[in-house]
Coordinates of C-alpha atoms in Angstrom, one line a residue:
Chain A
M1 CA 65.0 125.9 -27.9
R2 CA 66.7 128.3 -30.3
L3 CA 65.7 132.0 -30.0
E4 CA 65.3 132.2 -33.7
D5 CA 62.5 129.6 -33.6
A6 CA 60.8 131.1 -30.6
R7 CA 57.6 133.1 -30.6
V8 CA 58.2 136.0 -28.2
S9 CA 55.7 138.3 -26.5
I10 CA 56.9 141.4 -24.8
V11 CA 54.6 142.7 -22.0
G12 CA 55.1 146.4 -21.6
L13 CA 56.5 148.7 -24.4
G14 CA 58.1 151.4 -22.3
L15 CA 61.7 152.4 -22.5
I16 CA 62.9 148.9 -21.6
G17 CA 60.3 146.9 -23.4
G18 CA 60.5 149.1 -26.5
S19 CA 64.3 148.6 -26.5
L20 CA 63.8 144.8 -26.2
A21 CA 61.4 145.0 -29.2
L22 CA 64.0 146.9 -31.3
G23 CA 66.8 144.7 -30.2
L24 CA 65.1 141.4 -30.8
R25 CA 63.3 142.0 -34.1
E26 CA 64.4 139.5 -36.7
R27 CA 66.1 137.5 -34.0
C28 CA 63.0 135.4 -33.2
S29 CA 60.3 133.7 -35.3
R30 CA 57.5 136.0 -34.1
L31 CA 57.5 139.1 -32.0
V32 CA 54.3 140.4 -30.3
G33 CA 54.1 143.6 -28.2
I34 CA 51.5 144.1 -25.5
D35 CA 50.7 147.4 -23.8
S36 CA 47.7 149.1 -22.2
S37 CA 48.8 152.5 -23.4
R38 CA 47.5 153.6 -26.8
A39 CA 50.5 155.9 -27.4
A40 CA 52.9 153.0 -26.7
R41 CA 51.0 150.7 -29.1
L42 CA 51.0 153.4 -31.8
W43 CA 54.8 153.7 -31.4
A44 CA 55.3 150.0 -31.6
A45 CA 53.1 149.6 -34.7
E46 CA 54.8 152.5 -36.5
R47 CA 58.4 152.2 -35.3
A48 CA 59.2 148.8 -33.9
G49 CA 58.0 146.5 -36.8
L50 CA 56.4 144.0 -34.5
D51 CA 54.3 141.1 -36.0
E52 CA 51.4 142.1 -33.7
V53 CA 50.6 144.8 -31.2
T54 CA 47.7 144.4 -28.7
A55 CA 46.3 145.8 -25.5
D56 CA 45.0 142.4 -24.5
L57 CA 47.3 140.5 -22.2
A58 CA 45.7 137.1 -22.7
D59 CA 45.6 137.4 -26.5
G60 CA 49.1 138.7 -26.6
L61 CA 50.5 135.8 -24.5
S62 CA 48.5 133.1 -26.2
G63 CA 50.7 130.8 -28.3
C64 CA 54.0 132.4 -27.3
D65 CA 57.0 130.4 -26.3
L66 CA 58.7 133.1 -24.3
A67 CA 57.1 135.9 -22.4
L68 CA 59.3 138.9 -21.6
L69 CA 57.9 140.9 -18.7
A70 CA 59.0 144.6 -19.0
V71 CA 56.5 146.4 -16.7
P72 CA 57.2 147.9 -13.2
V73 CA 58.1 145.3 -10.6
N74 CA 54.7 145.3 -8.8
S75 CA 53.0 144.8 -12.2
I76 CA 55.4 141.9 -13.0
L77 CA 54.4 140.3 -9.6
K78 CA 50.7 140.6 -10.4
I79 CA 51.2 139.1 -13.9
L80 CA 53.2 136.2 -12.5
E81 CA 50.4 135.3 -10.1
R82 CA 48.0 135.0 -13.1
L83 CA 50.1 132.9 -15.5
G84 CA 48.6 129.5 -15.9
H85 CA 45.4 130.6 -14.1
D86 CA 43.4 133.3 -16.0
L87 CA 46.4 134.0 -18.3
P88 CA 48.1 131.5 -20.7
S89 CA 51.1 129.4 -19.6
P90 CA 54.1 130.4 -21.8
R91 CA 56.7 127.7 -21.7
F92 CA 59.4 130.2 -20.9
V93 CA 59.3 133.4 -18.8
L94 CA 62.0 136.1 -18.4
D95 CA 61.4 139.4 -16.6
V96 CA 63.6 142.5 -16.7
G97 CA 62.6 144.1 -13.3
S98 CA 65.3 145.9 -11.4
T99 CA 64.9 144.1 -8.1
K100 CA 64.9 140.3 -7.9
R101 CA 64.0 138.9 -4.5
R102 CA 60.2 139.3 -4.6
I103 CA 60.1 138.2 -8.3
V104 CA 62.2 135.1 -7.6
E105 CA 59.8 134.2 -4.7
S106 CA 56.8 134.7 -7.0
M107 CA 58.4 132.7 -9.9
N108 CA 59.0 129.8 -7.4
R109 CA 55.3 129.6 -7.0
L110 CA 54.6 129.4 -10.8
P111 CA 52.7 126.3 -12.0
Q112 CA 55.0 123.4 -13.0
G113 CA 55.7 123.5 -16.7
I114 CA 56.4 127.2 -16.8
H115 CA 60.2 127.6 -16.9
A116 CA 61.2 131.0 -15.5
V117 CA 64.3 133.0 -15.1
A118 CA 64.5 136.3 -13.2
G119 CA 66.5 138.9 -15.2
H120 CA 67.7 142.5 -15.0
P121 CA 69.7 144.4 -17.7
L122 CA 71.8 146.9 -15.7
G123 CA 71.7 150.5 -16.8
G124 CA 69.0 152.3 -18.7
K125 CA 68.1 155.9 -19.3
E126 CA 66.4 158.6 -17.2
T127 CA 63.6 158.9 -19.8
S128 CA 60.4 156.8 -19.6
G129 CA 58.3 155.7 -22.5
P130 CA 59.2 154.1 -25.8
S131 CA 60.3 157.2 -27.6
G132 CA 63.7 156.8 -25.9
A133 CA 63.9 153.1 -26.8
E134 CA 67.1 152.0 -28.6
A135 CA 68.1 148.6 -30.1
A136 CA 71.5 149.1 -28.6
L137 CA 70.4 150.1 -25.1
F138 CA 71.8 146.9 -23.5
R139 CA 74.9 146.5 -25.7
G140 CA 78.0 145.9 -23.7
R141 CA 76.1 145.9 -20.4
L142 CA 75.7 143.3 -17.7
F143 CA 72.4 141.4 -17.8
A144 CA 71.7 139.7 -14.4
L145 CA 70.1 136.2 -14.7
V146 CA 68.9 134.8 -11.4
P147 CA 67.9 131.1 -11.4
T148 CA 64.6 130.2 -9.6
E149 CA 63.0 126.9 -8.6
R150 CA 61.4 127.0 -12.0
T151 CA 64.6 127.5 -14.0
S152 CA 65.3 124.5 -16.2
P153 CA 68.7 124.3 -18.1
E154 CA 66.7 125.1 -21.3
A155 CA 65.2 128.2 -19.7
M156 CA 68.6 129.5 -18.7
D157 CA 70.0 128.7 -22.2
L158 CA 67.2 130.6 -23.9
S159 CA 67.6 133.5 -21.6
Q160 CA 71.3 133.6 -22.4
Q161 CA 70.4 133.7 -26.1
V162 CA 68.2 136.7 -25.4
V163 CA 71.1 138.4 -23.6
A164 CA 73.5 137.6 -26.4
A165 CA 71.1 138.8 -29.1
L166 CA 70.9 142.2 -27.2
G167 CA 74.7 142.4 -27.2
A168 CA 74.7 142.2 -23.4
E169 CA 76.8 140.0 -21.1
S170 CA 75.2 137.4 -18.8
W171 CA 75.8 137.8 -15.0
I172 CA 74.4 134.7 -13.3
T173 CA 73.8 135.6 -9.6
D174 CA 71.4 135.2 -6.8
A175 CA 68.6 137.6 -5.7
V176 CA 70.2 138.6 -2.4
D177 CA 73.6 139.6 -3.9
H178 CA 71.9 141.2 -6.9
D179 CA 69.5 143.3 -4.7
R180 CA 72.2 144.4 -2.3
R181 CA 74.5 145.4 -5.1
V182 CA 71.9 147.4 -7.1
A183 CA 70.7 149.2 -4.0
C184 CA 74.1 150.8 -4.0
T185 CA 74.8 151.2 -7.7
G186 CA 71.3 151.8 -9.0
Q187 CA 68.9 153.0 -6.3
L188 CA 71.2 155.1 -4.2
P189 CA 72.2 157.3 -7.1
F190 CA 68.5 157.8 -7.9
V191 CA 67.7 158.8 -4.3
L192 CA 70.6 161.2 -4.1
A193 CA 69.5 162.8 -7.4
V194 CA 66.0 163.3 -6.0
S195 CA 67.4 164.7 -2.8
L196 CA 69.4 167.3 -4.8
M197 CA 66.3 168.4 -6.7
A198 CA 64.3 168.5 -3.4
V199 CA 66.9 170.8 -1.8
G200 CA 67.0 173.0 -4.9
A201 CA 63.2 173.2 -5.1
R202 CA 63.0 174.4 -1.5
R203 CA 65.6 177.2 -2.2
A204 CA 64.1 178.1 -5.6
G205 CA 61.0 179.1 -3.6
T206 CA 62.9 182.1 -2.2
D207 CA 65.5 182.5 -5.0
N208 CA 64.0 183.0 -8.4
G209 CA 67.2 182.8 -10.3
L210 CA 68.5 179.6 -8.7
W211 CA 68.0 177.4 -11.7
D212 CA 69.9 179.8 -13.9
A213 CA 73.0 178.8 -12.0
A214 CA 72.3 175.0 -12.5
A215 CA 75.1 174.1 -15.0
S216 CA 76.4 170.8 -16.3
G217 CA 77.5 169.5 -12.9
F218 CA 74.1 170.0 -11.3
L219 CA 72.3 168.6 -14.4
G220 CA 74.5 165.5 -14.5
T221 CA 74.2 164.8 -10.8
S222 CA 70.4 165.3 -10.8
R223 CA 69.7 163.5 -14.1
L224 CA 68.3 160.3 -12.6
A225 CA 65.6 162.3 -10.8
A226 CA 63.8 162.5 -14.2
S227 CA 63.3 158.7 -14.2
G228 CA 59.8 157.2 -14.5
V229 CA 57.9 157.3 -11.2
P230 CA 56.0 154.0 -11.2
M231 CA 59.1 152.1 -12.2
M232 CA 61.2 153.7 -9.5
R233 CA 58.5 153.5 -6.8
D234 CA 58.2 149.8 -7.3
I235 CA 61.9 149.3 -7.2
L236 CA 62.3 151.2 -4.0
L237 CA 59.4 149.4 -2.3
T238 CA 60.4 145.9 -3.3
N239 CA 64.1 146.5 -2.2
R240 CA 63.2 148.4 0.9
E241 CA 65.7 147.0 3.4
Q242 CA 68.7 147.2 1.1
V243 CA 67.8 150.7 -0.1
L244 CA 67.3 151.9 3.5
E245 CA 70.8 150.6 4.4
A246 CA 72.4 152.4 1.4
V247 CA 70.5 155.6 2.0
R248 CA 71.4 155.6 5.7
D249 CA 75.0 155.0 4.9
A250 CA 75.0 158.1 2.6
K251 CA 73.1 160.1 5.2
D252 CA 75.7 159.2 7.9
W253 CA 78.6 160.1 5.5
L254 CA 77.0 163.5 4.9
G255 CA 76.7 164.0 8.6
D256 CA 80.4 163.1 9.1
F257 CA 81.3 165.4 6.2
A258 CA 79.3 168.3 7.7
D259 CA 81.0 167.9 11.1
R260 CA 84.5 167.8 9.6
L261 CA 83.7 170.8 7.4
A262 CA 82.3 172.7 10.4
N263 CA 85.5 172.0 12.3
Q264 CA 87.7 172.8 9.2
D265 CA 89.3 169.4 9.4
V266 CA 91.3 169.9 6.2
V267 CA 93.2 166.6 6.4
W268 CA 90.0 164.5 6.6
I269 CA 88.4 166.5 3.8
E270 CA 91.4 166.2 1.5
T271 CA 91.8 162.5 2.2
Q272 CA 88.2 161.8 1.4
L273 CA 88.2 163.9 -1.7
S274 CA 91.5 162.3 -2.9
E275 CA 90.3 158.8 -2.3
Q276 CA 87.0 159.2 -4.0
R277 CA 88.5 161.1 -6.9
N278 CA 91.1 158.3 -7.5
L279 CA 88.4 155.6 -7.2
R280 CA 86.0 157.5 -9.5
R281 CA 88.7 158.0 -12.1
S282 CA 89.6 154.3 -11.9
L283 CA 86.1 153.4 -13.0
V284 CA 86.7 154.9 -16.4
A285 CA 89.6 155.1 -18.8
P286 CA 92.7 156.4 -17.0
P287 CA 93.4 160.1 -17.6
A288 CA 96.3 161.2 -19.7
T289 CA 99.7 161.6 -18.1
I290 CA 99.6 165.4 -18.2
E291 CA 96.5 165.4 -16.0
R292 CA 98.2 163.2 -13.5
A293 CA 101.2 165.5 -13.6
H294 CA 99.0 168.5 -13.0
E295 CA 97.2 166.8 -10.2
N296 CA 99.8 167.9 -7.6
H297 CA 99.8 171.4 -8.9
D298 CA 98.3 172.9 -5.8
L299 CA 99.3 176.2 -4.1
W300 CA 101.3 178.6 -6.1
P301 CA 104.9 178.1 -4.9
G302 CA 105.6 181.0 -2.6
A303 CA 102.2 182.6 -3.1
Chain B
M1 CA 90.2 199.8 -22.7
R2 CA 89.4 197.5 -25.6
L3 CA 90.2 193.8 -25.0
E4 CA 92.0 193.6 -28.4
D5 CA 94.5 196.2 -27.2
A6 CA 95.1 194.6 -23.8
R7 CA 98.1 192.6 -22.8
V8 CA 96.6 189.7 -20.8
S9 CA 98.4 187.4 -18.4
I10 CA 96.7 184.2 -17.2
V11 CA 97.8 182.8 -13.9
G12 CA 97.2 179.1 -13.8
L13 CA 97.0 176.9 -16.9
G14 CA 94.7 174.1 -15.5
L15 CA 91.4 173.2 -17.0
I16 CA 89.9 176.7 -16.5
G17 CA 93.1 178.7 -17.2
G18 CA 93.9 176.6 -20.2
S19 CA 90.4 177.1 -21.6
L20 CA 90.7 180.9 -21.0
A21 CA 94.0 180.8 -23.0
L22 CA 92.3 178.9 -25.9
G23 CA 89.3 181.1 -25.8
L24 CA 91.1 184.4 -25.7
R25 CA 93.9 183.9 -28.2
E26 CA 93.8 186.3 -31.0
R27 CA 91.3 188.4 -29.0
C28 CA 93.9 190.5 -27.2
S29 CA 97.2 192.1 -28.1
R30 CA 99.4 189.8 -26.1
L31 CA 98.7 186.6 -24.1
V32 CA 101.0 185.3 -21.5
G33 CA 100.6 182.0 -19.5
I34 CA 102.0 181.5 -16.0
D35 CA 102.1 178.1 -14.3
S36 CA 104.4 176.4 -11.8
S37 CA 103.8 173.0 -13.4
R38 CA 106.2 172.0 -16.2
A39 CA 103.6 169.8 -17.7
A40 CA 101.1 172.6 -17.9
R41 CA 103.7 175.0 -19.4
L42 CA 104.6 172.3 -22.0
W43 CA 100.9 172.0 -22.9
A44 CA 100.6 175.8 -23.2
A45 CA 103.7 176.1 -25.3
E46 CA 102.7 173.3 -27.7
R47 CA 98.9 173.7 -27.8
A48 CA 97.7 177.1 -26.7
G49 CA 99.8 179.3 -29.0
L50 CA 100.6 181.8 -26.2
D51 CA 103.0 184.7 -26.8
E52 CA 104.9 183.7 -23.7
V53 CA 104.8 180.9 -21.1
T54 CA 106.7 181.2 -17.8
A55 CA 106.9 179.7 -14.3
D56 CA 107.7 183.1 -12.8
L57 CA 104.8 185.0 -11.4
A58 CA 106.5 188.4 -11.3
D59 CA 107.9 188.1 -14.8
G60 CA 104.6 186.9 -16.2
L61 CA 102.6 189.7 -14.7
S62 CA 105.0 192.5 -15.5
G63 CA 103.7 194.8 -18.2
C64 CA 100.3 193.2 -18.4
D65 CA 97.1 195.3 -18.5
L66 CA 94.8 192.5 -17.3
A67 CA 95.7 189.6 -14.9
L68 CA 93.3 186.7 -15.1
L69 CA 93.6 184.6 -11.9
A70 CA 92.7 180.9 -12.6
V71 CA 94.2 179.0 -9.7
P72 CA 92.4 177.5 -6.6
V73 CA 90.6 180.0 -4.4
N74 CA 93.2 180.0 -1.6
S75 CA 96.0 180.6 -4.1
I76 CA 94.0 183.5 -5.6
L77 CA 93.7 185.0 -2.1
K78 CA 97.5 184.7 -1.6
I79 CA 98.3 186.3 -5.0
L80 CA 95.8 189.2 -4.3
E81 CA 97.7 190.0 -1.1
R82 CA 100.9 190.3 -3.0
L83 CA 99.8 192.4 -6.0
G84 CA 101.4 195.9 -5.8
H85 CA 103.7 194.7 -3.1
D86 CA 106.3 192.0 -4.2
L87 CA 104.3 191.4 -7.4
P88 CA 103.6 194.0 -10.1
S89 CA 100.4 196.1 -10.1
P90 CA 98.3 195.1 -13.2
R91 CA 95.8 197.9 -14.0
F92 CA 93.0 195.3 -14.2
V93 CA 92.4 192.0 -12.4
L94 CA 89.7 189.4 -12.9
D95 CA 89.6 186.1 -11.1
V96 CA 87.6 183.0 -12.0
G97 CA 87.4 181.3 -8.5
S98 CA 84.1 179.5 -7.7
T99 CA 83.4 181.2 -4.4
K100 CA 83.3 185.0 -4.2
R101 CA 82.9 186.4 -0.6
R102 CA 86.5 185.9 0.6
I103 CA 87.9 187.1 -2.8
V104 CA 85.8 190.2 -2.8
E105 CA 87.0 191.0 0.7
S106 CA 90.6 190.6 -0.5
M107 CA 90.1 192.7 -3.6
N108 CA 88.6 195.5 -1.4
R109 CA 92.1 195.7 0.2
L110 CA 94.0 196.0 -3.1
P111 CA 96.2 199.1 -3.5
Q112 CA 94.4 202.0 -5.2
G113 CA 95.0 201.9 -8.9
I114 CA 94.4 198.2 -9.3
H115 CA 90.9 197.8 -10.8
A116 CA 89.5 194.5 -9.8
V117 CA 86.3 192.4 -10.6
A118 CA 85.5 189.1 -8.9
G119 CA 84.3 186.6 -11.5
H120 CA 83.1 183.0 -11.8
P121 CA 82.2 181.2 -15.0
L122 CA 79.5 178.6 -14.0
G123 CA 80.0 175.1 -15.0
G124 CA 83.2 173.2 -15.9
K125 CA 84.2 169.6 -16.2
E126 CA 85.2 166.9 -13.8
T127 CA 88.7 166.7 -15.2
S128 CA 91.6 168.7 -14.0
G129 CA 94.6 169.9 -15.9
P130 CA 94.9 171.6 -19.3
S131 CA 94.5 168.5 -21.4
G132 CA 90.7 168.9 -20.9
A133 CA 90.8 172.6 -21.8
E134 CA 88.5 173.8 -24.5
A135 CA 88.1 177.2 -26.2
A136 CA 84.3 176.7 -26.0
L137 CA 84.2 175.6 -22.3
F138 CA 82.3 178.8 -21.3
R139 CA 80.2 179.2 -24.4
G140 CA 76.5 179.8 -23.6
R141 CA 77.1 179.8 -19.9
L142 CA 76.6 182.3 -17.2
F143 CA 79.7 184.2 -16.0
A144 CA 79.2 185.8 -12.6
L145 CA 80.8 189.3 -12.3
V146 CA 80.8 190.7 -8.7
P147 CA 81.7 194.3 -8.3
T148 CA 84.2 195.2 -5.5
E149 CA 85.3 198.4 -3.9
R150 CA 88.1 198.3 -6.5
T151 CA 85.7 197.9 -9.5
S152 CA 85.8 201.0 -11.8
P153 CA 83.4 201.2 -14.7
E154 CA 86.3 200.5 -17.0
A155 CA 87.2 197.3 -15.1
M156 CA 83.6 196.1 -15.4
D157 CA 83.5 197.0 -19.1
L158 CA 86.8 195.1 -19.8
S159 CA 85.5 192.1 -17.8
Q160 CA 82.4 192.0 -19.8
Q161 CA 84.4 192.1 -23.0
V162 CA 86.3 189.0 -21.7
V163 CA 83.0 187.3 -21.0
A164 CA 81.7 188.1 -24.4
A165 CA 84.9 187.0 -26.1
L166 CA 84.4 183.6 -24.4
G167 CA 80.8 183.4 -25.7
A168 CA 79.5 183.5 -22.1
E169 CA 76.8 185.7 -20.6
S170 CA 77.5 188.2 -17.9
W171 CA 75.5 187.8 -14.6
I172 CA 76.2 190.8 -12.4
T173 CA 75.5 189.8 -8.8
D174 CA 76.9 190.2 -5.3
A175 CA 79.0 187.8 -3.3
V176 CA 76.4 186.6 -0.8
D177 CA 73.8 185.7 -3.4
H178 CA 76.4 184.1 -5.6
D179 CA 77.9 182.0 -2.9
R180 CA 74.5 180.9 -1.5
R181 CA 73.4 179.9 -5.0
V182 CA 76.5 177.9 -6.0
A183 CA 76.5 176.1 -2.7
C184 CA 73.3 174.5 -3.9
T185 CA 73.9 174.2 -7.6
G186 CA 77.7 173.6 -7.6
Q187 CA 79.0 172.4 -4.3
L188 CA 76.1 170.2 -3.1
P189 CA 76.2 168.1 -6.3
F190 CA 79.9 167.6 -5.8
V191 CA 79.5 166.5 -2.1
L192 CA 76.6 164.1 -3.0
A193 CA 78.8 162.6 -5.8
V194 CA 81.6 162.0 -3.2
S195 CA 79.2 160.5 -0.7
L196 CA 78.0 158.0 -3.4
M197 CA 81.6 157.0 -4.0
A198 CA 82.3 156.7 -0.3
V199 CA 79.3 154.5 0.3
G200 CA 80.3 152.3 -2.7
A201 CA 84.0 152.1 -1.6
R202 CA 82.9 150.8 1.8
R203 CA 80.8 148.1 0.2
A204 CA 83.3 147.2 -2.4
G205 CA 85.6 146.1 0.4
T206 CA 83.3 143.1 1.0
D207 CA 81.9 142.8 -2.5
N208 CA 84.5 142.4 -5.2
G209 CA 82.1 142.6 -8.0
L210 CA 80.3 145.8 -6.9
W211 CA 81.8 148.1 -9.5
D212 CA 80.8 145.7 -12.3
A213 CA 77.2 146.7 -11.5
A214 CA 78.0 150.4 -11.8
A215 CA 76.3 151.4 -15.0
S216 CA 75.5 154.7 -16.6
G217 CA 73.3 155.9 -13.8
F218 CA 75.9 155.5 -11.2
L219 CA 78.7 156.9 -13.3
G220 CA 76.7 160.0 -14.2
T221 CA 75.7 160.7 -10.6
S222 CA 79.2 160.2 -9.3
R223 CA 81.0 162.0 -12.1
L224 CA 81.8 165.2 -10.2
A225 CA 83.7 163.1 -7.6
A226 CA 86.5 163.0 -10.1
S227 CA 87.0 166.8 -9.8
G228 CA 90.4 168.2 -8.9
V229 CA 91.0 168.1 -5.2
P230 CA 92.9 171.4 -4.5
M231 CA 90.2 173.3 -6.4
M232 CA 87.3 171.7 -4.6
R233 CA 88.9 171.7 -1.2
D234 CA 89.4 175.5 -1.4
I235 CA 85.8 176.0 -2.7
L236 CA 84.3 174.1 0.2
L237 CA 86.5 175.8 2.8
T238 CA 85.9 179.3 1.5
N239 CA 82.1 178.8 1.3
R240 CA 81.8 176.7 4.5
E241 CA 78.6 178.1 6.0
Q242 CA 76.6 178.0 2.8
V243 CA 77.9 174.5 1.9
L244 CA 77.1 173.3 5.4
E245 CA 73.5 174.5 5.1
A246 CA 73.0 172.8 1.8
V247 CA 74.6 169.5 2.9
R248 CA 72.5 169.5 6.1
D249 CA 69.4 170.1 4.0
A250 CA 70.2 167.1 1.8
K251 CA 71.0 165.0 4.9
D252 CA 67.7 165.9 6.5
W253 CA 65.8 165.1 3.3
L254 CA 67.5 161.7 3.1
G255 CA 66.5 161.1 6.8
D256 CA 62.9 161.9 5.9
F257 CA 63.0 159.7 2.9
A258 CA 64.4 156.8 4.9
D259 CA 61.7 157.2 7.5
R260 CA 59.0 157.3 4.9
L261 CA 60.4 154.3 3.0
A262 CA 60.7 152.3 6.3
N263 CA 57.0 153.0 7.0
Q264 CA 56.1 152.3 3.4
D265 CA 54.5 155.7 3.0
V266 CA 53.8 155.2 -0.7
V267 CA 51.9 158.5 -1.1
W268 CA 54.7 160.6 0.3
I269 CA 57.3 158.7 -1.9
E270 CA 55.2 159.0 -5.0
T271 CA 54.6 162.7 -4.4
Q272 CA 58.3 163.4 -3.9
L273 CA 59.3 161.4 -6.9
S274 CA 56.7 163.0 -9.2
E275 CA 57.5 166.6 -8.1
Q276 CA 61.2 166.2 -8.5
R277 CA 60.8 164.3 -11.8
N278 CA 58.6 167.1 -13.2
L279 CA 61.0 169.8 -11.9
R280 CA 64.1 168.0 -13.3
R281 CA 62.5 167.5 -16.7
S282 CA 61.5 171.2 -16.8
L283 CA 65.2 172.1 -16.6
V284 CA 65.9 170.7 -20.0
A285 CA 63.9 170.6 -23.3
P286 CA 60.4 169.2 -22.7
P287 CA 60.0 165.6 -23.5
A288 CA 58.0 164.5 -26.6
T289 CA 54.2 164.0 -26.2
I290 CA 54.4 160.3 -26.3
E291 CA 56.5 160.2 -23.2
R292 CA 54.0 162.3 -21.3
A293 CA 51.2 160.1 -22.5
H294 CA 53.1 157.0 -21.3
E295 CA 53.8 158.7 -18.0
N296 CA 50.5 157.5 -16.6
H297 CA 51.0 154.0 -17.8
D298 CA 51.4 152.4 -14.4
L299 CA 49.8 149.2 -13.2
W300 CA 48.6 146.8 -15.8
P301 CA 44.8 147.3 -15.9
G302 CA 43.4 144.3 -14.0
A303 CA 46.8 142.7 -13.5

């Protein structure tokens, strides 16, 4: 099926669902938005140019070819259980939840005739709600597509058309690899950001001016702590084992670091700082030559 | 003394010293740059429009009214020991190192007649070297000024003129408060960023594609790990006790978090996530009403 001929219903018009709505309008034959929040429906009606906006899940899904599920992971799981029972049976289903194992297991139990792919557009923003939605939110990004026992070739093809329409790049993978990887690249950064805020909050209790000293470095590192709570709670709980492993790795590294700093182990500290600096810089465009040249400018000669 | 009448020498033309040079040109009567790195001197000669650029510390400091020390903290300490001995005695000295206790102790031992203030412009960038320098790097930021036993009223006044010329705001404080505060707002974010890279690096060893999944959230949280190593090493070592306390607080919080997640303590997790989200959002402009309204959009009603 061609995306441009498909009637698409988006369940959930938050940051992600709202961005899907903006990115897919005029790319499919009919676009319906479904959200229980009046503010989100208002936004969608005024700003997203959808063909229809409703609070009723059954109404919004009826007659659609493709259901895009863009609510927190536990809500996706609950909706999947109801498809083909007290909710309609869309021919195609694609979700955009950030953890995939539990969703794949649930999709495997869908009634025959519902063709489902588990998806996840990597990246996002630390805001929640549709006011931060952008048509280009997924542009240039990886979009994980995980086949399930209900994934037909046609379902995968349609999902890839959605990915392409959003300007993203398909990454076909399995749930275990996906969940292990995002525990490190997606959930650990969030947990570290929250830990930074928690440490700051405790100190701010006895130091009124603490936040005055929070400059760009602090704000950038803690940015993800502003993420939506229901979304992140569901992600952490549905990827518990992998998140635990990543968080414990970070905790152990911080313990090592504290021991080395307490013992003034300058060689270990310099080695770690250099390795991670080089690695971090390699993840973006390489710095100009003059910066590299300056890199070794350390102690003042003779000083 | 008025800044516009002062002959100013900047020791170190890295990111911070280069930005001081750009911010102060045409604000003082003569501006000299000193750096042991040829690349940095080349940058200064071509881009910063200084009156003189030299690799020779004694030459560059001779005849100046105000010496601005913008090298890593341990290099500042070594230069302070030499002022008035085998280096000239500038009438005024202001440093811009990120930790203040050791520098204040060293300034207290300066020869009488050298009027010194310990300073620290909060914030910066994760690059090193002058190619990232900006005249506006300090604009709108706090600039800590710590009085020492060598701080005359005239020295404090001249330092405040420097701060004003850079568009920053003076924050007069003492070394203990300053160092405790920046351990939490400056050094802990750096250490957490490095820990994130270290955990990722270990996993990337057995997962080739890991970095493909590193999107904006990971990149933002790990950004500070790209900071210059000599600068950060000196900061950590000269603020060891305060950094240790902050890092151990974060490690303990991560341990608590792991225990609560392992036990699926949803209430604790939701409470922490909500508190830190609210706090983090309060540190920037408040979000639009529609985001707040959407905040409580959690589980699909009935789903």
